[in-house]
């Protein structure tokens, strides 16, 4: 617009050539003369409408959002923006904020966004009740670091990871619904049914618990399905895990703090496993929830970690 006016200094001519009103061209040229050509590229800032909601009222809404709705007598545990707006309309004027008498949901969203508050969402955190948390965390991370080093070493040598050690990450999944079909599945039929067809009806068989561990080096999954997940079921899983690997393989098991993992029954079973006469020393005792890593040799990739370098036997090789 400014360049066109420079070639032909006529508001009407420039407006006609660019397809806009001549007053628009005139205002642009006047801005360029008053504030410079770069400032003329945008409209001048305007004062705008005076805010009707005061800063104090916005602070009251933000403080209200930081409280739970059930604390104020609502059946909701958390706020919704619609519920928060309604509460502010009903109680805001009585709290000295008459400007909130016509507060709407959209304005509540803007106020909360300005304060970066999202009262309708929940994020989880972990309270550190264990004084040895950092030490145990370092041991767990050390084991995963060992997995990475073993894989990198095997990849560099273009071969599979050695079977001298097996690192298994274990957990339970309780409350899985065991359901069965009441009618057989129907196979696909060309021109009629493109997919397998299954009856909507099903039969419940209660719930079961899945006890499973994945070998972090090979990807092999070890699983056990039981009605419950007590110490005896966990011991049964340990027996399955022990039978799945050769006698010379050291097994490292990553666990959480479930009571079945540190119960008297589990500890008694581990203590009853005899050590091989050709290997020593005996199994290392561990704190609840910690990871006791057993390296197969002092030259293993895990030698940089704070782990024990013992030679576990066939029966007492599981380090939890």
mmCIF file of C-alpha atoms in Angstrom:
data_model
loop_
_atom_site.group_PDB
_atom_site.id
_atom_site.type_symbol
_atom_site.label_atom_id
_atom_site.label_comp_id
_atom_site.label_asym_id
_atom_site.label_seq_id
_atom_site.Cartn_x
_atom_site.Cartn_y
_atom_site.Cartn_z
ATOM 1 C CA UNK A 1 0.000 0.000 0.000
ATOM 2 C CA UNK A 2 2.813 2.391 0.914
ATOM 3 C CA UNK A 3 4.757 1.449 -2.187
ATOM 4 C CA UNK A 4 1.696 2.010 -4.366
ATOM 5 C CA UNK A 5 1.116 5.404 -2.748
ATOM 6 C CA UNK A 6 4.737 6.301 -3.455
ATOM 7 C CA UNK A 7 4.223 5.628 -7.146
ATOM 8 C CA UNK A 8 0.846 7.378 -7.284
ATOM 9 C CA UNK A 9 0.194 9.703 -4.303
ATOM 10 C CA UNK A 10 -3.582 9.470 -4.500
ATOM 11 C CA UNK A 11 -5.695 7.792 -1.841
ATOM 12 C CA UNK A 12 -8.502 7.098 -4.322
ATOM 13 C CA UNK A 13 -6.192 5.678 -6.992
ATOM 14 C CA UNK A 14 -4.356 3.379 -4.575
ATOM 15 C CA UNK A 15 -7.607 2.250 -2.984
ATOM 16 C CA UNK A 16 -9.118 1.451 -6.357
ATOM 17 C CA UNK A 17 -6.005 -0.410 -7.488
ATOM 18 C CA UNK A 18 -5.823 -2.538 -4.301
ATOM 19 C CA UNK A 19 -9.558 -3.025 -3.907
ATOM 20 C CA UNK A 20 -10.009 -1.227 -0.586
ATOM 21 C CA UNK A 21 -11.554 2.000 0.717
ATOM 22 C CA UNK A 22 -9.574 5.197 0.264
ATOM 23 C CA UNK A 23 -9.858 5.972 4.002
ATOM 24 C CA UNK A 24 -7.954 2.779 4.785
ATOM 25 C CA UNK A 25 -5.139 3.964 2.515
ATOM 26 C CA UNK A 26 -5.237 7.396 4.133
ATOM 27 C CA UNK A 27 -4.957 5.987 7.690
ATOM 28 C CA UNK A 28 -2.048 3.775 6.671
ATOM 29 C CA UNK A 29 -0.150 6.667 5.125
ATOM 30 C CA UNK A 30 -0.822 8.880 8.147
ATOM 31 C CA UNK A 31 0.518 6.163 10.482
ATOM 32 C CA UNK A 32 3.634 5.870 8.349
ATOM 33 C CA UNK A 33 4.215 9.614 8.499
ATOM 34 C CA UNK A 34 3.627 9.750 12.250
ATOM 35 C CA UNK A 35 5.295 6.546 13.507
ATOM 36 C CA UNK A 36 7.369 5.224 10.614
ATOM 37 C CA UNK A 37 6.703 2.751 7.790
ATOM 38 C CA UNK A 38 7.203 -0.405 9.941
ATOM 39 C CA UNK A 39 4.640 0.744 12.512
ATOM 40 C CA UNK A 40 2.191 1.440 9.716
ATOM 41 C CA UNK A 41 2.059 -2.241 8.777
ATOM 42 C CA UNK A 42 -0.144 -3.010 11.817
ATOM 43 C CA UNK A 43 -3.064 -1.272 13.438
ATOM 44 C CA UNK A 44 -2.328 0.987 16.397
ATOM 45 C CA UNK A 45 -3.012 -0.574 19.787
ATOM 46 C CA UNK A 46 -6.352 0.363 21.255
ATOM 47 C CA UNK A 47 -7.372 0.720 24.856
ATOM 48 C CA UNK A 48 -10.122 -1.859 24.541
ATOM 49 C CA UNK A 49 -12.962 -2.477 26.942
ATOM 50 C CA UNK A 50 -12.321 -2.057 30.636
ATOM 51 C CA UNK A 51 -12.221 -5.453 32.398
ATOM 52 C CA UNK A 52 -15.397 -6.104 34.348
ATOM 53 C CA UNK A 53 -13.884 -8.848 36.554
ATOM 54 C CA UNK A 54 -11.431 -7.450 39.069
ATOM 55 C CA UNK A 55 -8.053 -8.917 39.911
ATOM 56 C CA UNK A 56 -9.317 -9.759 43.390
ATOM 57 C CA UNK A 57 -12.260 -11.678 41.926
ATOM 58 C CA UNK A 58 -9.960 -13.678 39.647
ATOM 59 C CA UNK A 59 -7.757 -14.522 42.624
ATOM 60 C CA UNK A 60 -10.842 -15.689 44.551
ATOM 61 C CA UNK A 61 -11.874 -17.959 41.658
ATOM 62 C CA UNK A 62 -8.354 -19.393 41.382
ATOM 63 C CA UNK A 63 -8.255 -20.032 45.133
ATOM 64 C CA UNK A 64 -11.655 -21.693 44.924
ATOM 65 C CA UNK A 65 -10.411 -23.962 42.133
ATOM 66 C CA UNK A 66 -7.542 -25.125 44.361
ATOM 67 C CA UNK A 67 -10.043 -26.637 46.786
ATOM 68 C CA UNK A 68 -11.991 -29.821 46.219
ATOM 69 C CA UNK A 69 -15.662 -29.480 45.313
ATOM 70 C CA UNK A 70 -16.671 -32.087 47.915
ATOM 71 C CA UNK A 71 -15.253 -29.823 50.656
ATOM 72 C CA UNK A 72 -18.010 -27.336 49.800
ATOM 73 C CA UNK A 73 -20.839 -29.857 49.955
ATOM 74 C CA UNK A 74 -20.945 -31.012 46.334
ATOM 75 C CA UNK A 75 -21.112 -34.718 45.442
ATOM 76 C CA UNK A 76 -18.277 -34.186 42.961
ATOM 77 C CA UNK A 77 -14.737 -34.907 44.063
ATOM 78 C CA UNK A 78 -13.231 -32.496 41.528
ATOM 79 C CA UNK A 79 -14.461 -29.316 39.917
ATOM 80 C CA UNK A 80 -15.851 -28.990 36.451
ATOM 81 C CA UNK A 81 -15.630 -25.561 34.863
ATOM 82 C CA UNK A 82 -19.409 -25.420 34.603
ATOM 83 C CA UNK A 83 -19.835 -26.257 38.305
ATOM 84 C CA UNK A 84 -17.131 -23.780 39.285
ATOM 85 C CA UNK A 85 -18.804 -21.003 37.290
ATOM 86 C CA UNK A 86 -22.170 -21.741 38.899
ATOM 87 C CA UNK A 87 -20.679 -21.730 42.395
ATOM 88 C CA UNK A 88 -18.913 -18.423 41.693
ATOM 89 C CA UNK A 89 -22.156 -16.848 40.444
ATOM 90 C CA UNK A 90 -24.060 -17.985 43.521
ATOM 91 C CA UNK A 91 -21.467 -17.189 46.198
ATOM 92 C CA UNK A 92 -19.155 -14.626 44.589
ATOM 93 C CA UNK A 93 -21.308 -11.518 45.288
ATOM 94 C CA UNK A 94 -21.658 -12.527 48.944
ATOM 95 C CA UNK A 95 -17.874 -12.743 49.187
ATOM 96 C CA UNK A 96 -17.491 -9.170 47.978
ATOM 97 C CA UNK A 97 -17.184 -9.819 44.235
ATOM 98 C CA UNK A 98 -20.392 -8.614 42.560
ATOM 99 C CA UNK A 99 -18.659 -8.741 39.178
ATOM 100 C CA UNK A 100 -18.949 -12.547 39.314
ATOM 101 C CA UNK A 101 -22.745 -12.524 39.294
ATOM 102 C CA UNK A 102 -22.779 -13.186 35.541
ATOM 103 C CA UNK A 103 -19.664 -15.334 35.305
ATOM 104 C CA UNK A 104 -19.812 -17.913 32.504
ATOM 105 C CA UNK A 105 -17.919 -21.138 31.891
ATOM 106 C CA UNK A 106 -15.698 -19.685 29.159
ATOM 107 C CA UNK A 107 -14.474 -16.883 31.419
ATOM 108 C CA UNK A 108 -13.641 -19.436 34.123
ATOM 109 C CA UNK A 109 -11.503 -21.317 31.622
ATOM 110 C CA UNK A 110 -9.631 -18.111 30.749
ATOM 111 C CA UNK A 111 -9.023 -17.281 34.429
ATOM 112 C CA UNK A 112 -7.715 -20.776 35.156
ATOM 113 C CA UNK A 113 -5.524 -20.782 32.052
ATOM 114 C CA UNK A 114 -3.926 -17.513 33.159
ATOM 115 C CA UNK A 115 -3.074 -19.121 36.514
ATOM 116 C CA UNK A 116 -2.139 -22.474 34.919
ATOM 117 C CA UNK A 117 -4.605 -24.303 37.160
ATOM 118 C CA UNK A 118 -6.504 -27.382 35.949
ATOM 119 C CA UNK A 119 -8.740 -28.520 38.821
ATOM 120 C CA UNK A 120 -10.579 -31.071 36.666
ATOM 121 C CA UNK A 121 -7.432 -33.177 36.118
ATOM 122 C CA UNK A 122 -5.485 -35.501 38.409
ATOM 123 C CA UNK A 123 -1.775 -36.254 38.207
ATOM 124 C CA UNK A 124 -0.159 -38.859 40.417
ATOM 125 C CA UNK A 125 2.920 -38.589 42.555
ATOM 126 C CA UNK A 126 4.841 -41.009 44.739
ATOM 127 C CA UNK A 127 5.325 -40.205 48.397
ATOM 128 C CA UNK A 128 8.737 -41.367 49.523
ATOM 129 C CA UNK A 129 8.103 -43.307 52.730
ATOM 130 C CA UNK A 130 11.189 -45.486 52.432
ATOM 131 C CA UNK A 131 14.383 -43.878 53.816
ATOM 132 C CA UNK A 132 16.436 -46.191 51.560
ATOM 133 C CA UNK A 133 14.545 -45.160 48.427
ATOM 134 C CA UNK A 134 17.498 -43.481 46.690
ATOM 135 C CA UNK A 135 19.794 -46.435 47.269
ATOM 136 C CA UNK A 136 17.221 -48.913 45.980
ATOM 137 C CA UNK A 137 16.441 -46.683 43.006
ATOM 138 C CA UNK A 138 20.139 -46.573 42.118
ATOM 139 C CA UNK A 139 20.334 -50.368 42.292
ATOM 140 C CA UNK A 140 17.329 -50.763 39.991
ATOM 141 C CA UNK A 141 18.724 -48.262 37.493
ATOM 142 C CA UNK A 142 22.049 -50.071 37.701
ATOM 143 C CA UNK A 143 20.408 -53.309 36.597
ATOM 144 C CA UNK A 144 18.763 -51.618 33.619
ATOM 145 C CA UNK A 145 22.115 -50.054 32.777
ATOM 146 C CA UNK A 146 23.599 -53.534 32.840
ATOM 147 C CA UNK A 147 20.945 -54.674 30.351
ATOM 148 C CA UNK A 148 21.932 -51.886 27.984
ATOM 149 C CA UNK A 149 25.648 -52.706 28.255
ATOM 150 C CA UNK A 150 25.069 -56.402 27.637
ATOM 151 C CA UNK A 151 22.960 -55.678 24.554
ATOM 152 C CA UNK A 152 25.492 -53.198 23.192
ATOM 153 C CA UNK A 153 28.339 -55.673 23.732
ATOM 154 C CA UNK A 154 26.422 -58.449 21.980
ATOM 155 C CA UNK A 155 25.460 -56.161 19.094
ATOM 156 C CA UNK A 156 29.072 -55.086 18.618
ATOM 157 C CA UNK A 157 30.129 -58.738 18.482
ATOM 158 C CA UNK A 158 27.197 -59.550 16.163
ATOM 159 C CA UNK A 159 25.958 -62.353 18.390
ATOM 160 C CA UNK A 160 23.180 -63.088 20.875
ATOM 161 C CA UNK A 161 23.614 -61.991 24.517
ATOM 162 C CA UNK A 162 25.389 -64.509 26.715
ATOM 163 C CA UNK A 163 23.270 -66.878 28.801
ATOM 164 C CA UNK A 164 25.504 -66.306 31.822
ATOM 165 C CA UNK A 165 22.868 -63.979 33.274
ATOM 166 C CA UNK A 166 19.110 -63.520 32.877
ATOM 167 C CA UNK A 167 17.494 -60.246 33.998
ATOM 168 C CA UNK A 168 13.744 -60.554 34.492
ATOM 169 C CA UNK A 169 11.339 -57.698 35.260
ATOM 170 C CA UNK A 170 8.361 -59.072 37.193
ATOM 171 C CA UNK A 171 4.926 -57.805 38.263
ATOM 172 C CA UNK A 172 1.398 -59.003 38.970
ATOM 173 C CA UNK A 173 -1.891 -58.018 37.357
ATOM 174 C CA UNK A 174 -4.788 -58.958 39.669
ATOM 175 C CA UNK A 175 -8.511 -58.803 38.993
ATOM 176 C CA UNK A 176 -8.490 -59.905 35.354
ATOM 177 C CA UNK A 177 -11.958 -60.983 34.232
ATOM 178 C CA UNK A 178 -12.052 -64.588 33.058
ATOM 179 C CA UNK A 179 -14.822 -64.752 30.461
ATOM 180 C CA UNK A 180 -15.732 -67.430 27.944
ATOM 181 C CA UNK A 181 -17.852 -67.511 24.815
ATOM 182 C CA UNK A 182 -21.292 -69.095 24.930
ATOM 183 C CA UNK A 183 -21.177 -69.945 21.209
ATOM 184 C CA UNK A 184 -18.327 -70.757 18.813
ATOM 185 C CA UNK A 185 -16.811 -68.031 16.632
ATOM 186 C CA UNK A 186 -17.965 -67.973 13.020
ATOM 187 C CA UNK A 187 -15.190 -67.852 10.394
ATOM 188 C CA UNK A 188 -15.082 -65.319 7.547
ATOM 189 C CA UNK A 189 -17.015 -66.121 4.388
ATOM 190 C CA UNK A 190 -16.044 -64.541 1.065
ATOM 191 C CA UNK A 191 -18.756 -62.184 -0.097
ATOM 192 C CA UNK A 192 -20.691 -62.425 3.196
ATOM 193 C CA UNK A 193 -18.588 -61.834 6.313
ATOM 194 C CA UNK A 194 -15.137 -60.300 6.051
ATOM 195 C CA UNK A 195 -14.174 -60.954 9.674
ATOM 196 C CA UNK A 196 -14.599 -63.522 12.392
ATOM 197 C CA UNK A 197 -17.975 -63.115 14.084
ATOM 198 C CA UNK A 198 -18.406 -63.564 17.832
ATOM 199 C CA UNK A 199 -21.568 -63.814 19.887
ATOM 200 C CA UNK A 200 -22.247 -60.835 22.137
ATOM 201 C CA UNK A 201 -23.146 -63.114 25.039
ATOM 202 C CA UNK A 202 -20.387 -64.413 27.283
ATOM 203 C CA UNK A 203 -20.017 -66.351 30.512
ATOM 204 C CA UNK A 204 -18.147 -65.072 33.552
ATOM 205 C CA UNK A 205 -15.673 -67.301 35.379
ATOM 206 C CA UNK A 206 -14.702 -64.854 38.101
ATOM 207 C CA UNK A 207 -11.360 -63.086 38.177
ATOM 208 C CA UNK A 208 -7.795 -64.345 37.998
ATOM 209 C CA UNK A 209 -4.331 -62.915 38.652
ATOM 210 C CA UNK A 210 -1.518 -62.851 36.134
ATOM 211 C CA UNK A 211 2.018 -63.270 37.467
ATOM 212 C CA UNK A 212 4.448 -62.480 34.685
ATOM 213 C CA UNK A 213 8.051 -61.535 34.075
ATOM 214 C CA UNK A 214 9.849 -60.551 30.896
ATOM 215 C CA UNK A 215 13.477 -61.347 30.203
ATOM 216 C CA UNK A 216 14.947 -57.962 29.336
ATOM 217 C CA UNK A 217 17.738 -59.518 27.272
ATOM 218 C CA UNK A 218 15.824 -62.034 25.162
ATOM 219 C CA UNK A 219 12.248 -60.756 25.384
ATOM 220 C CA UNK A 220 10.988 -64.123 26.640
ATOM 221 C CA UNK A 221 7.875 -63.896 28.816
ATOM 222 C CA UNK A 222 7.331 -66.157 31.813
ATOM 223 C CA UNK A 223 3.705 -66.208 32.961
ATOM 224 C CA UNK A 224 1.549 -67.918 35.545
ATOM 225 C CA UNK A 225 -2.229 -67.509 35.895
ATOM 226 C CA UNK A 226 -3.742 -68.166 39.315
ATOM 227 C CA UNK A 227 -6.898 -67.331 41.215
ATOM 228 C CA UNK A 228 -4.876 -65.367 43.785
ATOM 229 C CA UNK A 229 -1.401 -63.866 44.099
ATOM 230 C CA UNK A 230 -0.124 -64.844 47.532
ATOM 231 C CA UNK A 231 3.290 -66.022 48.635
ATOM 232 C CA UNK A 232 2.661 -69.580 47.516
ATOM 233 C CA UNK A 233 1.760 -68.442 44.006
ATOM 234 C CA UNK A 234 4.874 -66.270 43.895
ATOM 235 C CA UNK A 235 7.019 -69.217 45.003
ATOM 236 C CA UNK A 236 5.448 -71.310 42.266
ATOM 237 C CA UNK A 237 6.453 -68.636 39.760
ATOM 238 C CA UNK A 238 10.025 -68.696 41.110
ATOM 239 C CA UNK A 239 10.122 -72.451 40.547
ATOM 240 C CA UNK A 240 8.946 -71.973 36.946
ATOM 241 C CA UNK A 241 11.562 -69.282 36.437
ATOM 242 C CA UNK A 242 14.318 -71.451 37.871
ATOM 243 C CA UNK A 243 13.411 -74.351 35.592
ATOM 244 C CA UNK A 244 13.369 -72.144 32.483
ATOM 245 C CA UNK A 245 17.118 -71.402 32.481
ATOM 246 C CA UNK A 246 20.263 -73.539 32.421
ATOM 247 C CA UNK A 247 22.011 -74.330 35.690
ATOM 248 C CA UNK A 248 24.875 -71.927 35.018
ATOM 249 C CA UNK A 249 22.610 -68.923 34.361
ATOM 250 C CA UNK A 250 22.371 -66.321 37.121
ATOM 251 C CA UNK A 251 18.849 -64.913 37.417
ATOM 252 C CA UNK A 252 18.288 -61.299 38.458
ATOM 253 C CA UNK A 253 14.679 -60.517 39.329
ATOM 254 C CA UNK A 254 13.366 -56.950 39.510
ATOM 255 C CA UNK A 255 10.442 -56.715 41.966
ATOM 256 C CA UNK A 256 8.258 -54.201 43.731
ATOM 257 C CA UNK A 257 7.363 -54.083 47.430
ATOM 258 C CA UNK A 258 4.432 -56.492 47.317
ATOM 259 C CA UNK A 259 4.002 -58.339 50.597
ATOM 260 C CA UNK A 260 4.266 -61.721 48.866
ATOM 261 C CA UNK A 261 7.806 -60.907 47.760
ATOM 262 C CA UNK A 262 9.101 -60.293 51.277
ATOM 263 C CA UNK A 263 6.875 -62.601 53.314
ATOM 264 C CA UNK A 264 8.189 -65.170 55.776
ATOM 265 C CA UNK A 265 7.034 -67.976 53.486
ATOM 266 C CA UNK A 266 8.994 -66.574 50.531
ATOM 267 C CA UNK A 267 12.102 -65.930 52.598
ATOM 268 C CA UNK A 268 11.900 -69.425 54.102
ATOM 269 C CA UNK A 269 11.672 -71.017 50.647
ATOM 270 C CA UNK A 270 14.686 -69.057 49.429
ATOM 271 C CA UNK A 271 16.652 -69.969 52.539
ATOM 272 C CA UNK A 272 15.881 -73.671 52.056
ATOM 273 C CA UNK A 273 17.407 -73.748 48.575
ATOM 274 C CA UNK A 274 20.776 -75.524 48.923
ATOM 275 C CA UNK A 275 23.898 -73.947 47.487
ATOM 276 C CA UNK A 276 26.017 -75.842 44.973
ATOM 277 C CA UNK A 277 29.207 -77.135 46.545
ATOM 278 C CA UNK A 278 31.245 -75.864 43.596
ATOM 279 C CA UNK A 279 30.028 -72.286 44.011
ATOM 280 C CA UNK A 280 30.371 -69.849 46.875
ATOM 281 C CA UNK A 281 29.523 -67.721 48.757
ATOM 282 C CA UNK A 282 25.847 -68.221 49.624
ATOM 283 C CA UNK A 283 22.897 -66.008 48.655
ATOM 284 C CA UNK A 284 22.987 -62.387 49.719
ATOM 285 C CA UNK A 285 20.179 -61.103 51.926
ATOM 286 C CA UNK A 286 18.294 -58.051 50.644
ATOM 287 C CA UNK A 287 16.122 -55.322 52.082
ATOM 288 C CA UNK A 288 12.415 -55.228 51.165
ATOM 289 C CA UNK A 289 11.901 -53.890 47.683
ATOM 290 C CA UNK A 290 15.579 -53.623 46.868
ATOM 291 C CA UNK A 291 17.445 -55.269 44.011
ATOM 292 C CA UNK A 292 20.316 -57.625 44.740
ATOM 293 C CA UNK A 293 22.233 -58.043 41.497
ATOM 294 C CA UNK A 294 24.549 -61.047 41.122
ATOM 295 C CA UNK A 295 27.237 -60.715 38.475
ATOM 296 C CA UNK A 296 28.408 -63.961 36.923
ATOM 297 C CA UNK A 297 32.025 -62.818 36.977
ATOM 298 C CA UNK A 298 34.053 -59.839 38.191
ATOM 299 C CA UNK A 299 34.544 -58.800 34.546
ATOM 300 C CA UNK A 300 30.843 -58.554 33.747
ATOM 301 C CA UNK A 301 29.408 -55.303 32.328
ATOM 302 C CA UNK A 302 27.821 -54.592 35.723
ATOM 303 C CA UNK A 303 31.121 -54.244 37.560
ATOM 304 C CA UNK A 304 30.657 -50.466 37.615
ATOM 305 C CA UNK A 305 27.548 -50.867 39.771
ATOM 306 C CA UNK A 306 27.309 -51.487 43.490
ATOM 307 C CA UNK A 307 26.414 -55.161 43.163
ATOM 308 C CA UNK A 308 27.663 -58.421 44.631
ATOM 309 C CA UNK A 309 29.952 -60.533 42.459
ATOM 310 C CA UNK A 310 29.031 -63.973 43.689
ATOM 311 C CA UNK A 311 28.557 -67.180 41.718
ATOM 312 C CA UNK A 312 24.967 -68.313 42.380
ATOM 313 C CA UNK A 313 24.171 -71.981 42.148
ATOM 314 C CA UNK A 314 21.408 -73.754 40.287
ATOM 315 C CA UNK A 315 18.949 -73.647 43.188
ATOM 316 C CA UNK A 316 19.976 -70.499 45.005
ATOM 317 C CA UNK A 317 20.721 -68.321 41.990
ATOM 318 C CA UNK A 318 17.603 -66.123 42.038
ATOM 319 C CA UNK A 319 18.523 -62.688 43.342
ATOM 320 C CA UNK A 320 15.518 -60.555 44.193
#
